[in-house]
Amino acid sequence: MVSLTRRYRFSASHRLHNEALSAEENARVFGKCNSPYGHGHNYIVEVTVRGPVDPSTGMVMDLGVLDHAVEEEVLHRFDHTYLNLDVPDFQGKVPTTENLCIQIYNLLRARLEPVRGSAQLEKVRLEETSSNSFEYSGANGSHPEKAKREKKDENRPIARN
Amino acid sequence: MIYLTRRAEFSASHYYHNPNFSEEENRRIFGKCNNPHGHGHNYVVEVTVAGEVDETTGMVLDLKDLKAVLESEVLQKMDHKFLNKEVPVFATKIPTTENIAIEIWKLLAAKLPAGRLHRIRLYETDDLYVDYYGD
């Protein structure tokens, strides 16, 4: 099994604001991200798919298929938008990068299901800035790297030679 | 348990072609990567070794040894090569980034001076990489 990761970019603005909270609470919870007109980021999204290498192509997944799916489901939907107003997904949901990361995972999961071949969507990692990033592997997702590490730590002695 | 990663770069060319496919199929599946004269990348390989810290040295393994193994097993075989023609395993296996990562794992796994190989990460470009954990 091989994991393949491809990186894409989009730019969008958002405002972190919860209608259920008072103005003071919103200001306290969200700080400058609550600024009423919103603010923007250059987001970087990393999409990881995992599967066996097809012996006839040497590939986990056709990159054209992945690019097309990300273009249609993610970039077209979110690039150069104000997430709060332009994207129905965030009506009634705060467009934090956590929620955006989960939404991108769910959109790609649904889109790739019928076309993915034997590769599976493994993880979406979303960078809001070079200092902040978020990862989501599904509701029951366990990062394979972590699962593998734990399994190996349990079962295998350390080789020293 | 601690994980140590060392990065190295090599430059190589490749093209994607399966002799069992027709010319049209090869072009459709592999697109511009099917150009028979090949094209090149600056690959970045990250080798991650897992192990315990040796109490007498404070190290998982001696980095000089890891560098030497990486040099002799991977870089000398792949750097400045046309992978399809000059690396024997790729005479019959398509040198995709996936397959190159798996081959690098095979070249290194048994040669590490200490610790065990945990992951090979291979970047073909800044925006595309694969991870292989040996399974």
PDB file of C-alpha atoms in Angstrom:
ATOM      1  CA  MET A   1       0.000   0.000   0.000  1.00  0.00           C
ATOM      2  CA  VAL A   2       1.218   3.466  -0.856  1.00  0.00           C
ATOM      3  CA  SER A   3      -0.129   6.829   0.260  1.00  0.00           C
ATOM      4  CA  LEU A   4      -0.057   9.588  -2.324  1.00  0.00           C
ATOM      5  CA  THR A   5      -0.441  13.226  -1.346  1.00  0.00           C
ATOM      6  CA  ARG A   6      -1.163  16.110  -3.661  1.00  0.00           C
ATOM      7  CA  ARG A   7      -1.266  19.775  -2.699  1.00  0.00           C
ATOM      8  CA  TYR A   8      -3.719  22.391  -3.985  1.00  0.00           C
ATOM      9  CA  ARG A   9      -4.333  26.054  -3.191  1.00  0.00           C
ATOM     10  CA  PHE A  10      -7.314  28.349  -2.893  1.00  0.00           C
ATOM     11  CA  SER A  11      -7.990  31.770  -1.417  1.00  0.00           C
ATOM     12  CA  ALA A  12     -11.085  32.659   0.558  1.00  0.00           C
ATOM     13  CA  SER A  13     -12.325  34.915   3.324  1.00  0.00           C
ATOM     14  CA  HIS A  14     -14.314  34.085   6.412  1.00  0.00           C
ATOM     15  CA  ARG A  15     -15.593  35.503   9.659  1.00  0.00           C
ATOM     16  CA  LEU A  16     -15.782  33.434  12.831  1.00  0.00           C
ATOM     17  CA  HIS A  17     -19.113  34.329  14.367  1.00  0.00           C
ATOM     18  CA  ASN A  18     -21.854  32.368  16.118  1.00  0.00           C
ATOM     19  CA  GLU A  19     -25.350  33.901  16.030  1.00  0.00           C
ATOM     20  CA  ALA A  20     -26.220  32.057  19.222  1.00  0.00           C
ATOM     21  CA  LEU A  21     -23.618  34.023  21.180  1.00  0.00           C
ATOM     22  CA  SER A  22     -23.788  37.656  22.278  1.00  0.00           C
ATOM     23  CA  ALA A  23     -21.583  40.267  20.619  1.00  0.00           C
ATOM     24  CA  GLU A  24     -19.332  40.260  23.688  1.00  0.00           C
ATOM     25  CA  GLU A  25     -19.089  36.476  23.737  1.00  0.00           C
ATOM     26  CA  ASN A  26     -18.291  36.375  20.000  1.00  0.00           C
ATOM     27  CA  ALA A  27     -15.587  38.976  20.493  1.00  0.00           C
ATOM     28  CA  ARG A  28     -14.164  37.077  23.446  1.00  0.00           C
ATOM     29  CA  VAL A  29     -14.269  33.613  21.815  1.00  0.00           C
ATOM     30  CA  PHE A  30     -13.160  34.512  18.306  1.00  0.00           C
ATOM     31  CA  GLY A  31     -11.018  37.594  18.935  1.00  0.00           C
ATOM     32  CA  LYS A  32      -9.933  39.405  15.782  1.00  0.00           C
ATOM     33  CA  CYS A  33     -11.396  36.599  13.652  1.00  0.00           C
ATOM     34  CA  ASN A  34     -14.804  38.050  14.636  1.00  0.00           C
ATOM     35  CA  SER A  35     -14.086  41.295  12.746  1.00  0.00           C
ATOM     36  CA  PRO A  36     -17.438  41.997  11.018  1.00  0.00           C
ATOM     37  CA  TYR A  37     -16.298  42.207   7.406  1.00  0.00           C
ATOM     38  CA  GLY A  38     -14.244  39.027   7.462  1.00  0.00           C
ATOM     39  CA  HIS A  39     -10.628  38.453   6.521  1.00  0.00           C
ATOM     40  CA  GLY A  40      -8.853  36.161   4.070  1.00  0.00           C
ATOM     41  CA  HIS A  41      -6.314  33.375   3.815  1.00  0.00           C
ATOM     42  CA  ASN A  42      -4.369  31.547   1.140  1.00  0.00           C
ATOM     43  CA  TYR A  43      -5.374  28.027   2.061  1.00  0.00           C
ATOM     44  CA  ILE A  44      -3.290  25.015   1.113  1.00  0.00           C
ATOM     45  CA  VAL A  45      -5.126  21.714   1.015  1.00  0.00           C
ATOM     46  CA  GLU A  46      -3.258  18.405   0.942  1.00  0.00           C
ATOM     47  CA  VAL A  47      -5.290  15.419  -0.184  1.00  0.00           C
ATOM     48  CA  THR A  48      -3.943  11.940   0.638  1.00  0.00           C
ATOM     49  CA  VAL A  49      -5.229   8.769  -1.021  1.00  0.00           C
ATOM     50  CA  ARG A  50      -4.010   5.299  -0.076  1.00  0.00           C
ATOM     51  CA  GLY A  51      -4.149   2.025  -1.941  1.00  0.00           C
ATOM     52  CA  PRO A  52      -2.221  -0.728  -3.686  1.00  0.00           C
ATOM     53  CA  VAL A  53      -0.052   0.124  -6.694  1.00  0.00           C
ATOM     54  CA  ASP A  54      -1.765  -1.064  -9.887  1.00  0.00           C
ATOM     55  CA  PRO A  55       0.850  -3.303 -11.553  1.00  0.00           C
ATOM     56  CA  SER A  56      -0.175  -2.282 -15.055  1.00  0.00           C
ATOM     57  CA  THR A  57       0.203   1.471 -14.462  1.00  0.00           C
ATOM     58  CA  GLY A  58       2.532   1.686 -11.461  1.00  0.00           C
ATOM     59  CA  MET A  59       0.055   4.119  -9.917  1.00  0.00           C
ATOM     60  CA  VAL A  60      -2.147   4.275  -6.828  1.00  0.00           C
ATOM     61  CA  MET A  61      -4.641   6.538  -8.582  1.00  0.00           C
ATOM     62  CA  ASP A  62      -4.930   8.471 -11.830  1.00  0.00           C
ATOM     63  CA  LEU A  63      -3.852  11.998 -10.886  1.00  0.00           C
ATOM     64  CA  GLY A  64      -6.113  13.448 -13.559  1.00  0.00           C
ATOM     65  CA  VAL A  65      -9.131  11.927 -11.823  1.00  0.00           C
ATOM     66  CA  LEU A  66      -7.986  13.297  -8.466  1.00  0.00           C
ATOM     67  CA  ASP A  67      -7.248  16.761  -9.893  1.00  0.00           C
ATOM     68  CA  HIS A  68     -10.641  16.887 -11.579  1.00  0.00           C
ATOM     69  CA  ALA A  69     -12.440  15.863  -8.390  1.00  0.00           C
ATOM     70  CA  VAL A  70     -10.597  18.429  -6.259  1.00  0.00           C
ATOM     71  CA  GLU A  71     -11.102  21.127  -8.896  1.00  0.00           C
ATOM     72  CA  GLU A  72     -14.856  20.555  -9.047  1.00  0.00           C
ATOM     73  CA  GLU A  73     -15.632  19.740  -5.428  1.00  0.00           C
ATOM     74  CA  VAL A  74     -13.221  21.996  -3.594  1.00  0.00           C
ATOM     75  CA  LEU A  75     -11.526  24.700  -5.642  1.00  0.00           C
ATOM     76  CA  HIS A  76     -14.558  25.664  -7.707  1.00  0.00           C
ATOM     77  CA  ARG A  77     -16.716  25.774  -4.569  1.00  0.00           C
ATOM     78  CA  PHE A  78     -14.400  27.675  -2.241  1.00  0.00           C
ATOM     79  CA  ASP A  79     -11.817  29.647  -4.252  1.00  0.00           C
ATOM     80  CA  HIS A  80     -12.295  33.412  -4.161  1.00  0.00           C
ATOM     81  CA  THR A  81     -15.435  33.232  -2.045  1.00  0.00           C
ATOM     82  CA  TYR A  82     -16.524  34.688   1.275  1.00  0.00           C
ATOM     83  CA  LEU A  83     -17.231  31.363   2.946  1.00  0.00           C
ATOM     84  CA  ASN A  84     -19.929  32.693   5.304  1.00  0.00           C
ATOM     85  CA  LEU A  85     -22.105  34.162   2.548  1.00  0.00           C
ATOM     86  CA  ASP A  86     -21.130  32.494  -0.721  1.00  0.00           C
ATOM     87  CA  VAL A  87     -20.992  28.839   0.314  1.00  0.00           C
ATOM     88  CA  PRO A  88     -24.260  27.215   1.435  1.00  0.00           C
ATOM     89  CA  ASP A  89     -22.296  24.636   3.477  1.00  0.00           C
ATOM     90  CA  PHE A  90     -21.553  27.335   6.042  1.00  0.00           C
ATOM     91  CA  GLN A  91     -25.058  28.652   6.561  1.00  0.00           C
ATOM     92  CA  GLY A  92     -25.474  28.099  10.281  1.00  0.00           C
ATOM     93  CA  LYS A  93     -21.985  26.651  10.716  1.00  0.00           C
ATOM     94  CA  VAL A  94     -18.900  28.645  11.713  1.00  0.00           C
ATOM     95  CA  PRO A  95     -16.365  28.426   8.850  1.00  0.00           C
ATOM     96  CA  THR A  96     -13.373  27.671  11.017  1.00  0.00           C
ATOM     97  CA  THR A  97     -10.555  25.825   9.326  1.00  0.00           C
ATOM     98  CA  GLU A  98     -11.565  22.753  11.360  1.00  0.00           C
ATOM     99  CA  ASN A  99     -15.059  22.790   9.849  1.00  0.00           C
ATOM    100  CA  LEU A 100     -13.692  23.576   6.395  1.00  0.00           C
ATOM    101  CA  CYS A 101     -11.270  20.654   6.632  1.00  0.00           C
ATOM    102  CA  ILE A 102     -14.096  18.265   7.628  1.00  0.00           C
ATOM    103  CA  GLN A 103     -16.305  19.606   4.829  1.00  0.00           C
ATOM    104  CA  ILE A 104     -13.566  19.098   2.229  1.00  0.00           C
ATOM    105  CA  TYR A 105     -13.002  15.545   3.475  1.00  0.00           C
ATOM    106  CA  ASN A 106     -16.734  14.757   3.244  1.00  0.00           C
ATOM    107  CA  LEU A 107     -17.069  16.289  -0.235  1.00  0.00           C
ATOM    108  CA  LEU A 108     -14.096  14.347  -1.577  1.00  0.00           C
ATOM    109  CA  ARG A 109     -15.113  11.141   0.132  1.00  0.00           C
ATOM    110  CA  ALA A 110     -18.520  11.259  -1.586  1.00  0.00           C
ATOM    111  CA  ARG A 111     -17.045  12.281  -4.919  1.00  0.00           C
ATOM    112  CA  LEU A 112     -14.226   9.748  -5.041  1.00  0.00           C
ATOM    113  CA  GLU A 113     -16.251   6.771  -3.839  1.00  0.00           C
ATOM    114  CA  PRO A 114     -17.508   5.693  -7.302  1.00  0.00           C
ATOM    115  CA  VAL A 115     -14.333   6.528  -9.265  1.00  0.00           C
ATOM    116  CA  ARG A 116     -11.492   5.821  -6.916  1.00  0.00           C
ATOM    117  CA  GLY A 117     -10.704   2.249  -8.001  1.00  0.00           C
ATOM    118  CA  SER A 118      -9.036   0.574  -5.090  1.00  0.00           C
ATOM    119  CA  ALA A 119      -7.545   3.746  -3.600  1.00  0.00           C
ATOM    120  CA  GLN A 120      -9.199   5.241  -0.527  1.00  0.00           C
ATOM    121  CA  LEU A 121      -9.302   8.833   0.648  1.00  0.00           C
ATOM    122  CA  GLU A 122      -7.054   8.697   3.687  1.00  0.00           C
ATOM    123  CA  LYS A 123      -6.690  12.231   4.945  1.00  0.00           C
ATOM    124  CA  VAL A 124      -7.264  15.903   4.245  1.00  0.00           C
ATOM    125  CA  ARG A 125      -4.797  18.367   5.700  1.00  0.00           C
ATOM    126  CA  LEU A 126      -5.691  22.043   5.477  1.00  0.00           C
ATOM    127  CA  GLU A 127      -3.233  24.869   6.120  1.00  0.00           C
ATOM    128  CA  GLU A 128      -4.760  28.209   7.028  1.00  0.00           C
ATOM    129  CA  THR A 129      -1.362  29.844   7.446  1.00  0.00           C
ATOM    130  CA  SER A 130       2.126  28.419   7.556  1.00  0.00           C
ATOM    131  CA  SER A 131       1.687  28.207  11.340  1.00  0.00           C
ATOM    132  CA  ASN A 132      -1.805  26.660  11.530  1.00  0.00           C
ATOM    133  CA  SER A 133      -2.909  23.402   9.951  1.00  0.00           C
ATOM    134  CA  PHE A 134      -5.655  20.858  10.557  1.00  0.00           C
ATOM    135  CA  GLU A 135      -6.020  17.196   9.597  1.00  0.00           C
ATOM    136  CA  TYR A 136      -9.127  15.052   9.290  1.00  0.00           C
ATOM    137  CA  SER A 137      -9.326  11.345   8.443  1.00  0.00           C
ATOM    138  CA  GLY A 138     -13.076  10.780   8.850  1.00  0.00           C
ATOM    139  CA  ALA A 139     -15.285  10.301  11.893  1.00  0.00           C
ATOM    140  CA  ASN A 140     -13.657   6.999  12.765  1.00  0.00           C
ATOM    141  CA  GLY A 141     -10.403   7.763  11.055  1.00  0.00           C
ATOM    142  CA  SER A 142      -7.142   6.753  12.499  1.00  0.00           C
ATOM    143  CA  HIS A 143      -4.098   8.094  10.743  1.00  0.00           C
ATOM    144  CA  PRO A 144      -2.432   5.009   9.205  1.00  0.00           C
ATOM    145  CA  GLU A 145       0.956   6.321  10.172  1.00  0.00           C
ATOM    146  CA  LYS A 146      -0.128   6.415  13.808  1.00  0.00           C
ATOM    147  CA  ALA A 147      -1.886   3.052  13.623  1.00  0.00           C
ATOM    148  CA  LYS A 148       1.144   1.510  12.003  1.00  0.00           C
ATOM    149  CA  ARG A 149       3.472   2.999  14.551  1.00  0.00           C
ATOM    150  CA  GLU A 150       1.401   1.733  17.446  1.00  0.00           C
ATOM    151  CA  LYS A 151       1.136  -1.731  15.933  1.00  0.00           C
ATOM    152  CA  LYS A 152       4.837  -1.956  15.275  1.00  0.00           C
ATOM    153  CA  ASP A 153       5.717  -0.640  18.706  1.00  0.00           C
ATOM    154  CA  GLU A 154       3.624  -3.372  20.255  1.00  0.00           C
ATOM    155  CA  ASN A 155       4.719  -6.266  18.136  1.00  0.00           C
ATOM    156  CA  ARG A 156       8.235  -5.810  16.935  1.00  0.00           C
ATOM    157  CA  PRO A 157      11.516  -5.718  18.734  1.00  0.00           C
ATOM    158  CA  ILE A 158      13.965  -3.057  17.693  1.00  0.00           C
ATOM    159  CA  ALA A 159      16.591  -4.258  15.254  1.00  0.00           C
ATOM    160  CA  ARG A 160      20.094  -3.356  16.315  1.00  0.00           C
ATOM    161  CA  ASN A 161      22.988  -4.634  14.346  1.00  0.00           C
TER     162      ASN A 161
ATOM    163  CA  MET B   1      10.896   5.202  20.592  1.00  0.00           C
ATOM    164  CA  ILE B   2      11.987   8.130  18.466  1.00  0.00           C
ATOM    165  CA  TYR B   3      11.779   8.800  14.743  1.00  0.00           C
ATOM    166  CA  LEU B   4      14.675  10.317  12.874  1.00  0.00           C
ATOM    167  CA  THR B   5      14.328  11.640   9.323  1.00  0.00           C
ATOM    168  CA  ARG B   6      17.070  12.411   6.877  1.00  0.00           C
ATOM    169  CA  ARG B   7      16.467  14.110   3.562  1.00  0.00           C
ATOM    170  CA  ALA B   8      18.426  13.728   0.329  1.00  0.00           C
ATOM    171  CA  GLU B   9      17.936  14.912  -3.213  1.00  0.00           C
ATOM    172  CA  PHE B  10      18.565  13.316  -6.540  1.00  0.00           C
ATOM    173  CA  SER B  11      17.769  14.250 -10.103  1.00  0.00           C
ATOM    174  CA  ALA B  12      16.591  11.694 -12.605  1.00  0.00           C
ATOM    175  CA  SER B  13      14.455  11.277 -15.688  1.00  0.00           C
ATOM    176  CA  HIS B  14      11.775   8.750 -16.494  1.00  0.00           C
ATOM    177  CA  TYR B  15       8.807   8.049 -18.700  1.00  0.00           C
ATOM    178  CA  TYR B  16       5.707   5.976 -18.192  1.00  0.00           C
ATOM    179  CA  HIS B  17       5.006   3.203 -20.652  1.00  0.00           C
ATOM    180  CA  ASN B  18       3.490  -0.256 -20.402  1.00  0.00           C
ATOM    181  CA  PRO B  19       4.451  -2.492 -23.360  1.00  0.00           C
ATOM    182  CA  ASN B  20       1.238  -4.486 -22.841  1.00  0.00           C
ATOM    183  CA  PHE B  21      -0.836  -1.409 -23.716  1.00  0.00           C
ATOM    184  CA  SER B  22      -1.334  -0.078 -27.241  1.00  0.00           C
ATOM    185  CA  GLU B  23       0.231   3.272 -28.145  1.00  0.00           C
ATOM    186  CA  GLU B  24      -3.176   4.896 -27.803  1.00  0.00           C
ATOM    187  CA  GLU B  25      -3.766   3.351 -24.373  1.00  0.00           C
ATOM    188  CA  ASN B  26      -0.332   4.435 -23.182  1.00  0.00           C
ATOM    189  CA  ARG B  27      -1.020   8.005 -24.312  1.00  0.00           C
ATOM    190  CA  ARG B  28      -4.480   8.039 -22.758  1.00  0.00           C
ATOM    191  CA  ILE B  29      -3.409   6.602 -19.398  1.00  0.00           C
ATOM    192  CA  PHE B  30      -0.046   8.273 -18.953  1.00  0.00           C
ATOM    193  CA  GLY B  31      -0.590  11.521 -20.897  1.00  0.00           C
ATOM    194  CA  LYS B  32       2.509  13.654 -21.294  1.00  0.00           C
ATOM    195  CA  CYS B  33       4.440  11.307 -18.982  1.00  0.00           C
ATOM    196  CA  ASN B  34       4.421   8.844 -21.927  1.00  0.00           C
ATOM    197  CA  ASN B  35       6.867  10.964 -23.971  1.00  0.00           C
ATOM    198  CA  PRO B  36       9.456   8.283 -24.920  1.00  0.00           C
ATOM    199  CA  HIS B  37      12.483  10.508 -24.450  1.00  0.00           C
ATOM    200  CA  GLY B  38      11.578  10.989 -20.811  1.00  0.00           C
ATOM    201  CA  HIS B  39      11.408  14.042 -18.595  1.00  0.00           C
ATOM    202  CA  GLY B  40      13.106  14.865 -15.316  1.00  0.00           C
ATOM    203  CA  HIS B  41      12.489  15.773 -11.700  1.00  0.00           C
ATOM    204  CA  ASN B  42      14.468  16.846  -8.698  1.00  0.00           C
ATOM    205  CA  TYR B  43      13.351  14.148  -6.315  1.00  0.00           C
ATOM    206  CA  VAL B  44      13.525  14.643  -2.561  1.00  0.00           C
ATOM    207  CA  VAL B  45      13.605  11.477  -0.503  1.00  0.00           C
ATOM    208  CA  GLU B  46      12.991  11.504   3.251  1.00  0.00           C
ATOM    209  CA  VAL B  47      14.105   8.388   5.085  1.00  0.00           C
ATOM    210  CA  THR B  48      12.566   7.920   8.531  1.00  0.00           C
ATOM    211  CA  VAL B  49      14.207   5.486  10.942  1.00  0.00           C
ATOM    212  CA  ALA B  50      12.552   4.378  14.178  1.00  0.00           C
ATOM    213  CA  GLY B  51      14.557   3.297  17.175  1.00  0.00           C
ATOM    214  CA  GLU B  52      15.493   3.811  20.780  1.00  0.00           C
ATOM    215  CA  VAL B  53      18.015   6.403  21.865  1.00  0.00           C
ATOM    216  CA  ASP B  54      21.320   4.725  22.673  1.00  0.00           C
ATOM    217  CA  GLU B  55      22.209   5.856  26.194  1.00  0.00           C
ATOM    218  CA  THR B  56      25.904   6.083  25.544  1.00  0.00           C
ATOM    219  CA  THR B  57      25.651   8.223  22.402  1.00  0.00           C
ATOM    220  CA  GLY B  58      22.250   9.901  22.724  1.00  0.00           C
ATOM    221  CA  MET B  59      21.576   8.809  19.140  1.00  0.00           C
ATOM    222  CA  VAL B  60      19.202   6.470  17.319  1.00  0.00           C
ATOM    223  CA  LEU B  61      21.922   5.772  14.810  1.00  0.00           C
ATOM    224  CA  ASP B  62      25.017   7.489  13.546  1.00  0.00           C
ATOM    225  CA  LEU B  63      23.914   9.968  10.884  1.00  0.00           C
ATOM    226  CA  LYS B  64      27.152   9.503   8.981  1.00  0.00           C
ATOM    227  CA  ASP B  65      26.314   5.816   8.581  1.00  0.00           C
ATOM    228  CA  LEU B  66      22.788   6.587   7.406  1.00  0.00           C
ATOM    229  CA  LYS B  67      24.124   9.144   4.953  1.00  0.00           C
ATOM    230  CA  ALA B  68      26.660   6.631   3.628  1.00  0.00           C
ATOM    231  CA  VAL B  69      24.011   3.935   3.116  1.00  0.00           C
ATOM    232  CA  LEU B  70      21.697   6.395   1.414  1.00  0.00           C
ATOM    233  CA  GLU B  71      24.541   7.491  -0.826  1.00  0.00           C
ATOM    234  CA  SER B  72      25.670   4.006  -1.823  1.00  0.00           C
ATOM    235  CA  GLU B  73      22.279   2.293  -2.070  1.00  0.00           C
ATOM    236  CA  VAL B  74      20.093   5.019  -3.538  1.00  0.00           C
ATOM    237  CA  LEU B  75      21.861   8.119  -4.809  1.00  0.00           C
ATOM    238  CA  GLN B  76      24.629   6.335  -6.687  1.00  0.00           C
ATOM    239  CA  LYS B  77      22.047   4.126  -8.375  1.00  0.00           C
ATOM    240  CA  MET B  78      19.463   6.789  -9.250  1.00  0.00           C
ATOM    241  CA  ASP B  79      21.053  10.243  -9.293  1.00  0.00           C
ATOM    242  CA  HIS B  80      21.480  11.667 -12.804  1.00  0.00           C
ATOM    243  CA  LYS B  81      20.043   8.515 -14.371  1.00  0.00           C
ATOM    244  CA  PHE B  82      17.332   7.801 -16.896  1.00  0.00           C
ATOM    245  CA  LEU B  83      15.508   5.411 -14.592  1.00  0.00           C
ATOM    246  CA  ASN B  84      13.846   3.296 -17.313  1.00  0.00           C
ATOM    247  CA  LYS B  85      17.144   2.523 -19.016  1.00  0.00           C
ATOM    248  CA  GLU B  86      19.789   2.740 -16.320  1.00  0.00           C
ATOM    249  CA  VAL B  87      18.194   1.219 -13.221  1.00  0.00           C
ATOM    250  CA  PRO B  88      17.637  -2.490 -13.915  1.00  0.00           C
ATOM    251  CA  VAL B  89      14.474  -2.915 -11.827  1.00  0.00           C
ATOM    252  CA  PHE B  90      12.721  -0.299 -13.941  1.00  0.00           C
ATOM    253  CA  ALA B  91      13.331  -2.191 -17.160  1.00  0.00           C
ATOM    254  CA  THR B  92      10.172  -4.140 -16.337  1.00  0.00           C
ATOM    255  CA  LYS B  93       8.471  -1.933 -13.754  1.00  0.00           C
ATOM    256  CA  ILE B  94       7.117   1.529 -14.525  1.00  0.00           C
ATOM    257  CA  PRO B  95       9.202   4.099 -12.595  1.00  0.00           C
ATOM    258  CA  THR B  96       6.287   5.998 -11.078  1.00  0.00           C
ATOM    259  CA  THR B  97       6.909   7.836  -7.847  1.00  0.00           C
ATOM    260  CA  GLU B  98       4.981   5.060  -6.102  1.00  0.00           C
ATOM    261  CA  ASN B  99       7.277   2.348  -7.480  1.00  0.00           C
ATOM    262  CA  ILE B 100      10.455   4.367  -6.884  1.00  0.00           C
ATOM    263  CA  ALA B 101       9.493   4.803  -3.211  1.00  0.00           C
ATOM    264  CA  ILE B 102       8.927   1.046  -2.861  1.00  0.00           C
ATOM    265  CA  GLU B 103      12.292   0.305  -4.509  1.00  0.00           C
ATOM    266  CA  ILE B 104      14.072   2.732  -2.215  1.00  0.00           C
ATOM    267  CA  TRP B 105      12.506   0.935   0.752  1.00  0.00           C
ATOM    268  CA  LYS B 106      13.785  -2.405  -0.576  1.00  0.00           C
ATOM    269  CA  LEU B 107      17.272  -0.998  -1.109  1.00  0.00           C
ATOM    270  CA  LEU B 108      17.506   0.469   2.388  1.00  0.00           C
ATOM    271  CA  ALA B 109      15.497  -1.768   4.716  1.00  0.00           C
ATOM    272  CA  ALA B 110      18.139  -4.433   5.207  1.00  0.00           C
ATOM    273  CA  LYS B 111      21.094  -2.059   5.102  1.00  0.00           C
ATOM    274  CA  LEU B 112      20.384   0.246   8.021  1.00  0.00           C
ATOM    275  CA  PRO B 113      23.186   0.247  10.562  1.00  0.00           C
ATOM    276  CA  ALA B 114      20.702   0.519  13.469  1.00  0.00           C
ATOM    277  CA  GLY B 115      17.017   1.091  14.150  1.00  0.00           C
ATOM    278  CA  ARG B 116      14.391   0.002  11.657  1.00  0.00           C
ATOM    279  CA  LEU B 117      13.074   1.677   8.558  1.00  0.00           C
ATOM    280  CA  HIS B 118       9.723   3.332   9.302  1.00  0.00           C
ATOM    281  CA  ARG B 119       8.837   5.355   6.230  1.00  0.00           C
ATOM    282  CA  ILE B 120      10.046   6.420   2.814  1.00  0.00           C
ATOM    283  CA  ARG B 121       8.567   9.717   1.684  1.00  0.00           C
ATOM    284  CA  LEU B 122       9.408  10.650  -1.899  1.00  0.00           C
ATOM    285  CA  TYR B 123       8.617  14.059  -3.366  1.00  0.00           C
ATOM    286  CA  GLU B 124       8.385  14.248  -7.148  1.00  0.00           C
ATOM    287  CA  THR B 125       7.528  17.965  -6.915  1.00  0.00           C
ATOM    288  CA  ASP B 126       6.678  20.258  -3.991  1.00  0.00           C
ATOM    289  CA  ASP B 127       3.023  19.481  -4.608  1.00  0.00           C
ATOM    290  CA  LEU B 128       3.192  15.707  -4.976  1.00  0.00           C
ATOM    291  CA  TYR B 129       4.646  13.038  -2.742  1.00  0.00           C
ATOM    292  CA  VAL B 130       4.094   9.412  -1.768  1.00  0.00           C
ATOM    293  CA  ASP B 131       4.613   7.610   1.543  1.00  0.00           C
ATOM    294  CA  TYR B 132       5.509   3.932   1.847  1.00  0.00           C
ATOM    295  CA  TYR B 133       5.628   2.087   5.167  1.00  0.00           C
ATOM    296  CA  GLY B 134       6.731  -1.298   3.891  1.00  0.00           C
ATOM    297  CA  ASP B 135       3.286  -2.842   3.605  1.00  0.00           C
TER     298      ASP B 135
END
